[in-house]
Structures are given as structure tokens and as C-alpha cells.
Amino acid sequence: MKCSNCGAPIEEGRLFCMNCGQEVQWVPDYDSFGSFIEQQEKLKKEKEEALRRERLRAAQAAEAARKRKKKKQKRMLIAAGATVVIVAAAIGGVSWISYQRNYNSFDYQMERAKSAYSGGEYQDSYQYAQRASELNSDSDDARLLMAEALEGLDQNDDACKVLENLIADSPDNGEAYGQLIRIYSGQGDTAAIKDLLDSCENDDIRNEYSAYISSAPVFSLPEGSYDSKQTLRIYTKGSGTIYYTTDGSEPTQESTPYPSGGIALEEGTTTVKAVVINEKGIASDVVSNTYSVELARPDPPQIAPSSGDYTTAMDTSIYVIVPDGCTAYYAFDERPTVNSTEYTGPVPMKRGSHVFYAIIQDENGKVSSAATATYNLTEAE
């Protein structure tokens, strides 16, 4: 049988066209009217049952289709999510590998440190340079850059420690000396500069920074004892001002400047300490010498005439030979002092027996022992 609506073939027993859904009218042959009625009732029930079953199958088919669609969508979502995860994981894996490679690359860390320093990002520069130093502990450049970054962060004490350690490990690194001297100069720590260059054994570095080195002063007199007053002269091999003390204290820029005429060493013991301070305020080593001046006493003066018996008929004048620069003093019958009568010319003898004493005092104030002559002067007969 064919559908009256679309002409599609219909299977026996179908109540609807499976192509267009048109209801199918089946008209069987009947023997009698009663049978026809019964048959119609039966047919109606069968039709209703078939319709119910058809609707149930349609509903089941629709539900199955819906579930298949939902399952397909879920599979697509899962697949899409898995793709995203895989892609993200791939990207993340590449980034992590790249990060690890850069983190362990000395050249990369140094380039980043230099770039950050140029941009004024001193904290980042320090961290990159520190990592570079960890990767290559023999790299002086990494530690120099660490110190520069710390200096940029105003952490000068930490920068000094980095440079001091670097110089201890690489004593011929002139750049480290220069950077450390610059920091010390900014801090006004001239003593640290002196100590740094004093400990340097590299002549090329010392020559390069010779402006920061003061040569020790040179004394004209060797240390020791002298029997006459001396004049001490002090010289310096380079430029700078000489300061000195004679009271035992350490000379500084506040001490007495060395006079052009030298230092007079008087009688007694004198310790002279001198230092040279150059234009940059760097002090030399302190030179100290001790001088002992003990002036000799002049010899006793000569007296004329010599001891003896004399009469008034003779020349009875007493003469004292006074050396140049000295003064003579005299007395009869007692030892004279510088408070006694000064000898200015011949002294007449006294009648009777008397002892004449004479002393001299030199230009240094030293007094001789007394010279004596005994005279017995009587009247002439």
C-alpha cells in the first residue's frame, strides 16, 4: 500500500506514514455488519495502542538523540579543554625551560644586570649581577657591577665590602681600586685610602693612583746625641705640606706647619714627629726622631800673670783671656758666679796673699769651671 499524501510505500500494519506522518486508512473486507462493528472497535483499539507505541518509540528516539547530542557536546568540550590544557602546558613548558635556561646563563644575567643599571634600576641590577657572580665566582666584572649597583642604592658600606673582598681575591684589579678609592673619597675617609694603597704591592696600580699617595718626610739629621745646638731640616719627596710636633703628640693637619728655616734643637731631649699631607688630604707615614743635645762646658779661662810673689814695683795687673762670644766673671778668695763682677779689663792685684778666681759663660749659657791664680803682693823695698 502507498501513502495517499506523499506516495511513499507503507508497511502492513502501519498507522502513520513514516515519511510524512499522514494517518493511514485501512479498509478490510467484512462478512457481516456485526462483525464489521466489532472489527472497527478492535481496529480502533489496535490503532490507539499502535499510536501509543509509536509515540513512545518517537519519544524514546528523541530522548536517545538528545542524549547522543549531549554526549557528543561533552566529548567536544572535553576534547577542547584537553587541547587548551595541552597547548597551555606546551607554552608553559617552553616558558619554564626558557626561564631555567636564562636563570642558569651567566651571559644572560650579566646582560640583564647591565641593562637594569643603565636604566637606573639598581636593585634589579644588583640581583642579576649577584646571580651572575653565583654562576661564575671568578668573574670580577660581576662583582664590580654588584658594587656599582649598591653604590647606586646608597649602600656604600656594602659596596665597599664587595670591593674589598674582590681586591683580596684579585689584588691586581686596578678598576676595583679606583672604584673603592672613589667611595672612600666621597666618605672623606682618607685613612682608608692610605691603608688601601699602602697594602697594594702592584707598582702599576700605585703609579696610577700616585696622587693619593704621600711620601714620608725626610729628616736632615740622624737620630742621636749632639754636643751643640742643631738645626733640623725636613724635606718631602713629593708635593704636600709638612706638619710637626715636639710634644710627643701625633702630627695632623692642625699641628704646626714646618718653618722654612728649620727647627732649632735646644739643649735637652726633643722628639720630633712629622707628617706630609698632600692636596687630597692624604697623610704620609709619620716619621719620628729623638735628639739629645748636651752642650759642652767651655774650658776655664786663662789668667795672666801666673801665680807667684809680686811687689808694688812690678806690673801687678791681672788679665783674663776671654774667647769670642763669652763673658768672664771674677772674684777674690771665692768662686765667682754669673752674678759676680764681670771682667771688662785688667784687674789690679790686692796687697797680701789672695786667690783670684775667674769663670767664663759662653753664648749657650754654659759656664766653665773656675780658673785660679794665687798672688802674694808686697811693698817694694
Short mmCIF file of C-alpha atoms in Angstrom, two decimals:
data_model
loop_
_atom_site.label_atom_id
_atom_site.label_comp_id
_atom_site.label_asym_id
_atom_site.label_seq_id
_atom_site.Cartn_x
_atom_site.Cartn_y
_atom_site.Cartn_z
CA MET A 1 0.00 0.00 0.00
CA LYS A 2 1.12 3.59 -0.69
CA CYS A 3 0.56 6.80 1.27
CA SER A 4 -2.31 8.83 -0.11
CA ASN A 5 -0.41 12.04 0.74
CA CYS A 6 3.20 11.52 -0.43
CA GLY A 7 3.01 8.19 -2.28
CA ALA A 8 5.65 6.53 -0.13
CA PRO A 9 5.20 2.75 0.37
CA ILE A 10 3.68 1.81 3.74
CA GLU A 11 4.33 -1.46 5.56
CA GLU A 12 1.43 -3.65 6.57
CA GLY A 13 0.04 -2.68 9.93
CA ARG A 14 1.49 0.91 10.00
CA LEU A 15 -0.98 3.58 11.11
CA PHE A 16 1.19 6.54 10.06
CA CYS A 17 3.38 7.21 7.04
CA MET A 18 6.98 7.07 8.20
CA ASN A 19 7.87 9.65 5.54
CA CYS A 20 5.32 12.42 6.03
CA GLY A 21 3.35 11.28 9.11
CA GLN A 22 -0.06 11.05 7.32
CA GLU A 23 -2.61 8.72 9.04
CA VAL A 24 -3.20 5.53 7.04
CA GLN A 25 -6.76 4.29 6.39
CA TRP A 26 -7.01 0.53 6.24
CA VAL A 27 -10.41 -0.85 4.97
CA PRO A 28 -10.63 -4.66 5.32
CA ASP A 29 -13.43 -6.89 3.95
CA TYR A 30 -16.15 -7.92 6.42
CA ASP A 31 -18.73 -10.76 6.24
CA SER A 32 -21.45 -9.07 8.23
CA PHE A 33 -22.35 -5.76 9.77
CA GLY A 34 -21.87 -7.05 13.30
CA SER A 35 -18.52 -8.34 12.52
CA PHE A 36 -17.78 -5.02 10.92
CA ILE A 37 -18.67 -3.13 14.09
CA GLU A 38 -16.62 -5.44 16.24
CA GLN A 39 -13.86 -5.22 13.82
CA GLN A 40 -13.99 -1.44 13.87
CA GLU A 41 -13.82 -1.40 17.67
CA LYS A 42 -10.94 -3.77 17.63
CA LEU A 43 -9.26 -1.78 14.94
CA LYS A 44 -9.73 1.42 16.92
CA LYS A 45 -8.13 -0.12 19.97
CA GLU A 46 -5.29 -1.50 17.91
CA LYS A 47 -4.90 1.90 16.29
CA GLU A 48 -4.81 3.62 19.68
CA GLU A 49 -2.32 1.06 21.02
CA ALA A 50 -0.18 1.38 17.90
CA LEU A 51 -0.37 5.16 18.19
CA ARG A 52 0.69 4.96 21.83
CA ARG A 53 3.56 2.68 20.97
CA GLU A 54 4.54 4.88 18.07
CA ARG A 55 4.58 7.96 20.26
CA LEU A 56 6.58 6.09 22.91
CA ARG A 57 9.09 4.99 20.28
CA ALA A 58 9.25 8.55 18.91
CA ALA A 59 9.79 9.93 22.41
CA GLN A 60 12.42 7.29 23.12
CA ALA A 61 14.11 8.04 19.80
CA ALA A 62 14.09 11.78 20.57
CA GLU A 63 15.48 11.18 24.08
CA ALA A 64 18.16 8.92 22.66
CA ALA A 65 19.02 11.56 20.06
CA ARG A 66 19.15 14.22 22.75
CA LYS A 67 21.46 12.09 24.90
CA ARG A 68 23.68 11.32 21.91
CA LYS A 69 23.92 15.05 21.12
CA LYS A 70 24.68 15.94 24.74
CA LYS A 71 27.30 13.21 24.95
CA LYS A 72 28.83 14.43 21.72
CA GLN A 73 28.90 18.01 23.02
CA LYS A 74 30.51 16.79 26.25
CA ARG A 75 33.13 14.90 24.28
CA MET A 76 33.78 18.02 22.21
CA LEU A 77 34.08 20.16 25.35
CA ILE A 78 36.42 17.64 26.95
CA ALA A 79 38.45 17.47 23.78
CA ALA A 80 38.57 21.26 23.55
CA GLY A 81 39.57 21.55 27.21
CA ALA A 82 42.22 18.92 26.79
CA THR A 83 43.52 20.81 23.77
CA VAL A 84 43.68 24.04 25.79
CA VAL A 85 45.45 22.25 28.64
CA ILE A 86 47.89 20.64 26.26
CA VAL A 87 48.57 23.94 24.49
CA ALA A 88 48.92 25.78 27.81
CA ALA A 89 51.15 23.06 29.14
CA ALA A 90 53.22 23.22 26.00
CA ILE A 91 53.52 27.00 26.24
CA GLY A 92 54.21 26.81 29.97
CA GLY A 93 56.78 24.12 29.40
CA VAL A 94 58.55 26.26 26.83
CA SER A 95 58.45 29.27 29.18
CA TRP A 96 59.76 27.25 32.13
CA ILE A 97 62.53 25.75 30.03
CA SER A 98 63.41 29.23 28.77
CA TYR A 99 63.34 30.62 32.31
CA GLN A 100 65.58 27.84 33.60
CA ARG A 101 67.99 28.31 30.73
CA ASN A 102 68.23 32.08 31.32
CA TYR A 103 68.44 31.69 35.09
CA ASN A 104 71.47 29.48 34.66
CA SER A 105 73.08 31.60 31.95
CA PHE A 106 75.94 33.86 33.12
CA ASP A 107 75.83 35.93 29.93
CA TYR A 108 72.07 36.47 30.21
CA GLN A 109 72.29 37.54 33.85
CA MET A 110 75.14 39.95 33.08
CA GLU A 111 73.30 41.50 30.15
CA ARG A 112 70.21 41.98 32.28
CA ALA A 113 72.33 43.47 35.08
CA LYS A 114 73.97 45.97 32.71
CA SER A 115 70.65 46.90 31.13
CA ALA A 116 68.99 47.44 34.51
CA TYR A 117 71.92 49.54 35.71
CA SER A 118 71.76 51.72 32.59
CA GLY A 119 68.07 52.26 33.27
CA GLY A 120 68.66 53.25 36.88
CA GLU A 121 67.04 50.05 38.18
CA TYR A 122 69.82 49.43 40.69
CA GLN A 123 68.02 46.83 42.81
CA ASP A 124 67.31 44.65 39.76
CA SER A 125 70.84 45.24 38.51
CA TYR A 126 72.29 44.07 41.82
CA GLN A 127 70.16 40.91 41.85
CA TYR A 128 71.13 39.98 38.29
CA ALA A 129 74.82 40.71 38.95
CA GLN A 130 74.68 38.69 42.17
CA ARG A 131 73.21 35.73 40.28
CA ALA A 132 75.91 36.09 37.61
CA SER A 133 78.55 36.02 40.35
CA GLU A 134 76.99 32.86 41.77
CA LEU A 135 77.19 31.25 38.34
CA ASN A 136 80.82 32.34 37.86
CA SER A 137 82.60 33.14 41.10
CA ASP A 138 85.77 34.01 39.15
CA SER A 139 84.09 36.92 37.36
CA ASP A 140 85.48 40.24 38.58
CA ASP A 141 83.07 42.09 36.28
CA ALA A 142 80.04 40.66 38.06
CA ARG A 143 81.29 41.80 41.45
CA LEU A 144 82.26 45.22 40.11
CA LEU A 145 78.74 45.63 38.77
CA MET A 146 77.30 44.47 42.12
CA ALA A 147 79.32 47.21 43.86
CA GLU A 148 78.18 49.84 41.34
CA ALA A 149 74.54 48.85 41.84
CA LEU A 150 74.93 49.02 45.64
CA GLU A 151 76.52 52.42 45.27
CA GLY A 152 73.53 53.49 43.20
CA LEU A 153 71.31 52.30 46.07
CA ASP A 154 73.39 54.44 48.52
CA GLN A 155 74.55 51.25 50.24
CA ASN A 156 78.18 52.34 50.18
CA ASP A 157 79.30 50.25 53.14
CA ASP A 158 78.06 47.09 51.41
CA ALA A 159 79.67 48.22 48.16
CA CYS A 160 82.99 48.67 50.00
CA LYS A 161 82.78 45.14 51.39
CA VAL A 162 82.21 43.72 47.91
CA LEU A 163 85.21 45.64 46.53
CA GLU A 164 87.47 44.86 49.50
CA ASN A 165 86.75 41.15 49.07
CA LEU A 166 87.31 41.46 45.33
CA ILE A 167 90.73 43.09 45.88
CA ALA A 168 91.63 40.38 48.40
CA ASP A 169 90.88 37.77 45.71
CA SER A 170 92.22 39.80 42.75
CA PRO A 171 94.94 42.14 44.09
CA ASP A 172 95.88 43.30 40.59
CA ASN A 173 92.41 44.58 39.66
CA GLY A 174 93.03 48.30 39.17
CA GLU A 175 89.37 49.04 38.44
CA ALA A 176 88.38 47.73 41.86
CA TYR A 177 90.97 50.02 43.48
CA GLY A 178 89.65 53.02 41.56
CA GLN A 179 86.03 52.31 42.46
CA LEU A 180 86.88 51.79 46.13
CA ILE A 181 89.02 54.96 46.26
CA ARG A 182 86.11 56.91 44.76
CA ILE A 183 83.76 55.70 47.51
CA TYR A 184 86.32 56.37 50.26
CA SER A 185 86.88 59.88 48.87
CA GLY A 186 83.16 60.57 48.90
CA GLN A 187 83.07 59.48 52.54
CA GLY A 188 86.08 61.63 53.40
CA ASP A 189 87.89 58.54 54.67
CA THR A 190 91.47 59.48 53.73
CA ALA A 191 92.89 57.00 56.25
CA ALA A 192 91.15 54.14 54.43
CA ILE A 193 92.65 55.32 51.11
CA LYS A 194 96.13 55.39 52.69
CA ASP A 195 95.73 51.91 54.16
CA LEU A 196 94.41 50.58 50.85
CA LEU A 197 97.35 51.87 48.80
CA ASP A 198 99.90 51.04 51.50
CA SER A 199 98.82 47.41 51.25
CA CYS A 200 98.96 47.42 47.43
CA GLU A 201 102.01 45.60 46.06
CA ASN A 202 101.27 46.35 42.40
CA ASP A 203 103.56 49.19 41.28
CA ASP A 204 101.41 49.95 38.22
CA ILE A 205 98.35 50.49 40.42
CA ARG A 206 100.33 52.62 42.88
CA ASN A 207 101.62 54.73 39.99
CA GLU A 208 98.12 55.09 38.57
CA TYR A 209 96.83 56.42 41.88
CA SER A 210 100.03 58.21 42.96
CA ALA A 211 98.05 61.40 43.54
CA TYR A 212 96.57 59.65 46.56
CA ILE A 213 99.97 58.70 47.99
CA SER A 214 102.03 60.95 50.26
CA SER A 215 105.73 60.21 50.63
CA ALA A 216 107.06 60.19 54.16
CA PRO A 217 109.15 63.22 55.22
CA VAL A 218 112.95 63.01 55.30
CA PHE A 219 114.97 64.39 58.25
CA SER A 220 118.32 66.10 57.67
CA LEU A 221 119.79 64.89 60.98
CA PRO A 222 120.04 61.30 62.09
CA GLU A 223 118.58 60.46 65.45
CA GLY A 224 121.11 60.63 68.29
CA SER A 225 123.09 62.81 70.73
CA TYR A 226 124.78 66.12 69.94
CA ASP A 227 127.09 68.36 71.98
CA SER A 228 125.99 71.56 70.32
CA LYS A 229 122.76 73.15 69.23
CA GLN A 230 121.43 71.87 65.91
CA THR A 231 119.03 72.97 63.22
CA LEU A 232 116.81 70.18 61.93
CA ARG A 233 115.56 70.46 58.37
CA ILE A 234 112.74 68.31 56.96
CA TYR A 235 112.13 67.55 53.28
CA THR A 236 109.40 65.89 51.26
CA LYS A 237 109.91 63.96 48.03
CA GLY A 238 106.56 64.96 46.54
CA SER A 239 104.08 67.77 46.95
CA GLY A 240 102.28 68.45 50.17
CA THR A 241 102.61 70.31 53.45
CA ILE A 242 104.79 69.15 56.34
CA TYR A 243 103.35 69.34 59.86
CA TYR A 244 105.31 68.54 63.00
CA THR A 245 105.13 68.29 66.79
CA THR A 246 107.77 68.30 69.57
CA ASP A 247 105.50 67.42 72.49
CA GLY A 248 105.16 63.72 71.70
CA SER A 249 101.70 64.02 70.10
CA GLU A 250 100.87 62.70 66.62
CA PRO A 251 101.09 65.41 63.94
CA THR A 252 97.94 66.25 61.99
CA GLN A 253 96.72 69.00 59.71
CA GLU A 254 96.02 71.00 62.88
CA SER A 255 99.68 70.82 64.00
CA THR A 256 102.43 73.39 63.38
CA PRO A 257 103.48 73.72 59.72
CA TYR A 258 107.18 73.14 59.17
CA PRO A 259 109.02 76.51 59.04
CA SER A 260 111.24 77.29 56.10
CA GLY A 261 114.21 77.99 58.38
CA GLY A 262 114.14 74.58 60.02
CA ILE A 263 113.59 73.52 63.63
CA ALA A 264 116.08 74.62 66.30
CA LEU A 265 117.10 71.81 68.65
CA GLU A 266 117.93 73.30 72.02
CA GLU A 267 119.75 71.62 74.83
CA GLY A 268 117.89 68.68 76.23
CA THR A 269 115.95 65.80 74.67
CA THR A 270 113.48 66.57 71.91
CA THR A 271 111.26 64.14 69.98
CA VAL A 272 110.27 65.49 66.60
CA LYS A 273 107.34 63.88 64.74
CA ALA A 274 106.48 64.93 61.20
CA VAL A 275 103.91 64.03 58.56
CA VAL A 276 103.24 65.12 54.97
CA ILE A 277 99.64 65.79 53.90
CA ASN A 278 99.06 66.20 50.17
CA GLU A 279 96.45 68.19 48.24
CA LYS A 280 93.89 65.39 48.51
CA GLY A 281 94.22 65.32 52.28
CA ILE A 282 96.08 62.00 52.28
CA ALA A 283 98.63 61.72 55.07
CA SER A 284 102.00 60.02 54.80
CA ASP A 285 103.53 57.78 57.39
CA VAL A 286 104.64 59.67 60.48
CA VAL A 287 108.41 59.92 60.92
CA SER A 288 109.72 60.30 64.47
CA ASN A 289 113.27 61.02 65.63
CA THR A 290 114.58 61.78 69.10
CA TYR A 291 117.52 64.13 69.58
CA SER A 292 119.56 64.67 72.72
CA VAL A 293 121.59 67.85 72.85
CA GLU A 294 124.05 68.13 75.70
CA LEU A 295 126.19 71.23 75.30
CA ALA A 296 129.81 71.08 76.43
CA ARG A 297 131.06 73.50 79.10
CA PRO A 298 133.68 75.93 77.91
CA ASP A 299 137.21 75.43 79.14
CA PRO A 300 138.34 77.53 82.12
CA PRO A 301 139.77 80.87 81.07
CA GLN A 302 143.45 81.63 81.00
CA ILE A 303 144.73 84.04 83.69
CA ALA A 304 147.89 86.14 83.49
CA PRO A 305 150.23 86.54 85.20
CA SER A 306 150.59 83.15 86.75
CA SER A 307 150.63 82.56 90.48
CA GLY A 308 153.63 83.98 92.40
CA ASP A 309 155.15 86.68 94.63
CA TYR A 310 154.88 90.20 93.39
CA THR A 311 155.89 93.69 94.66
CA THR A 312 154.26 97.00 94.05
CA ALA A 313 157.19 97.94 91.84
CA MET A 314 156.04 95.37 89.32
CA ASP A 315 153.15 95.36 86.87
CA THR A 316 150.51 93.88 89.10
CA SER A 317 147.54 93.89 86.68
CA ILE A 318 145.61 90.63 86.30
CA TYR A 319 144.42 89.69 82.82
CA VAL A 320 141.70 87.14 81.82
CA ILE A 321 141.67 85.74 78.27
CA VAL A 322 138.02 85.80 77.18
CA PRO A 323 137.11 83.78 74.00
CA ASP A 324 134.85 85.43 71.43
CA GLY A 325 131.17 85.19 72.32
CA CYS A 326 131.93 84.56 76.01
CA THR A 327 131.69 86.66 79.15
CA ALA A 328 134.07 86.41 82.12
CA TYR A 329 133.32 86.91 85.81
CA TYR A 330 135.82 87.08 88.68
CA ALA A 331 136.25 87.28 92.42
CA PHE A 332 138.97 87.20 95.04
CA ASP A 333 139.17 84.40 97.54
CA GLU A 334 135.79 82.86 96.47
CA ARG A 335 134.42 81.07 93.50
CA PRO A 336 132.57 83.50 91.23
CA THR A 337 129.16 83.05 89.60
CA VAL A 338 127.47 84.81 86.73
CA ASN A 339 126.28 87.25 89.37
CA SER A 340 129.84 88.17 90.33
CA THR A 341 131.83 91.07 88.90
CA GLU A 342 132.06 90.97 85.13
CA TYR A 343 135.52 91.14 83.74
CA THR A 344 135.89 94.13 81.43
CA GLY A 345 139.62 94.73 81.60
CA PRO A 346 142.76 94.28 83.73
CA VAL A 347 142.12 93.82 87.45
CA PRO A 348 144.71 95.16 89.98
CA MET A 349 146.16 92.71 92.48
CA LYS A 350 145.30 93.12 96.11
CA ARG A 351 148.03 93.58 98.70
CA GLY A 352 148.76 90.49 100.64
CA SER A 353 148.14 86.93 99.69
CA HIS A 354 144.92 86.34 97.73
CA VAL A 355 143.42 83.80 95.34
CA PHE A 356 141.98 85.17 92.11
CA TYR A 357 139.13 83.20 90.55
CA ALA A 358 137.71 83.62 87.05
CA ILE A 359 134.98 81.85 85.04
CA ILE A 360 133.52 82.33 81.58
CA GLN A 361 130.00 81.83 80.24
CA ASP A 362 129.63 81.01 76.56
CA GLU A 363 126.89 82.06 74.16
CA ASN A 364 124.88 78.99 75.06
CA GLY A 365 124.84 79.96 78.71
CA LYS A 366 127.23 77.20 79.68
CA VAL A 367 129.62 78.15 82.49
CA SER A 368 133.17 76.91 82.77
CA SER A 369 134.85 75.72 85.88
CA ALA A 370 136.90 78.34 87.70
CA ALA A 371 140.48 79.16 86.81
CA THR A 372 142.65 80.30 89.72
CA ALA A 373 145.87 82.11 90.42
CA THR A 374 147.39 82.88 93.82
CA TYR A 375 149.17 86.16 94.24
CA ASN A 376 151.34 87.41 97.14
CA LEU A 377 151.76 91.14 96.71
CA THR A 378 154.16 93.06 98.99
CA GLU A 379 155.60 96.57 99.09
CA ALA A 380 158.73 97.18 97.10
CA GLU A 381 161.86 97.87 99.22
#
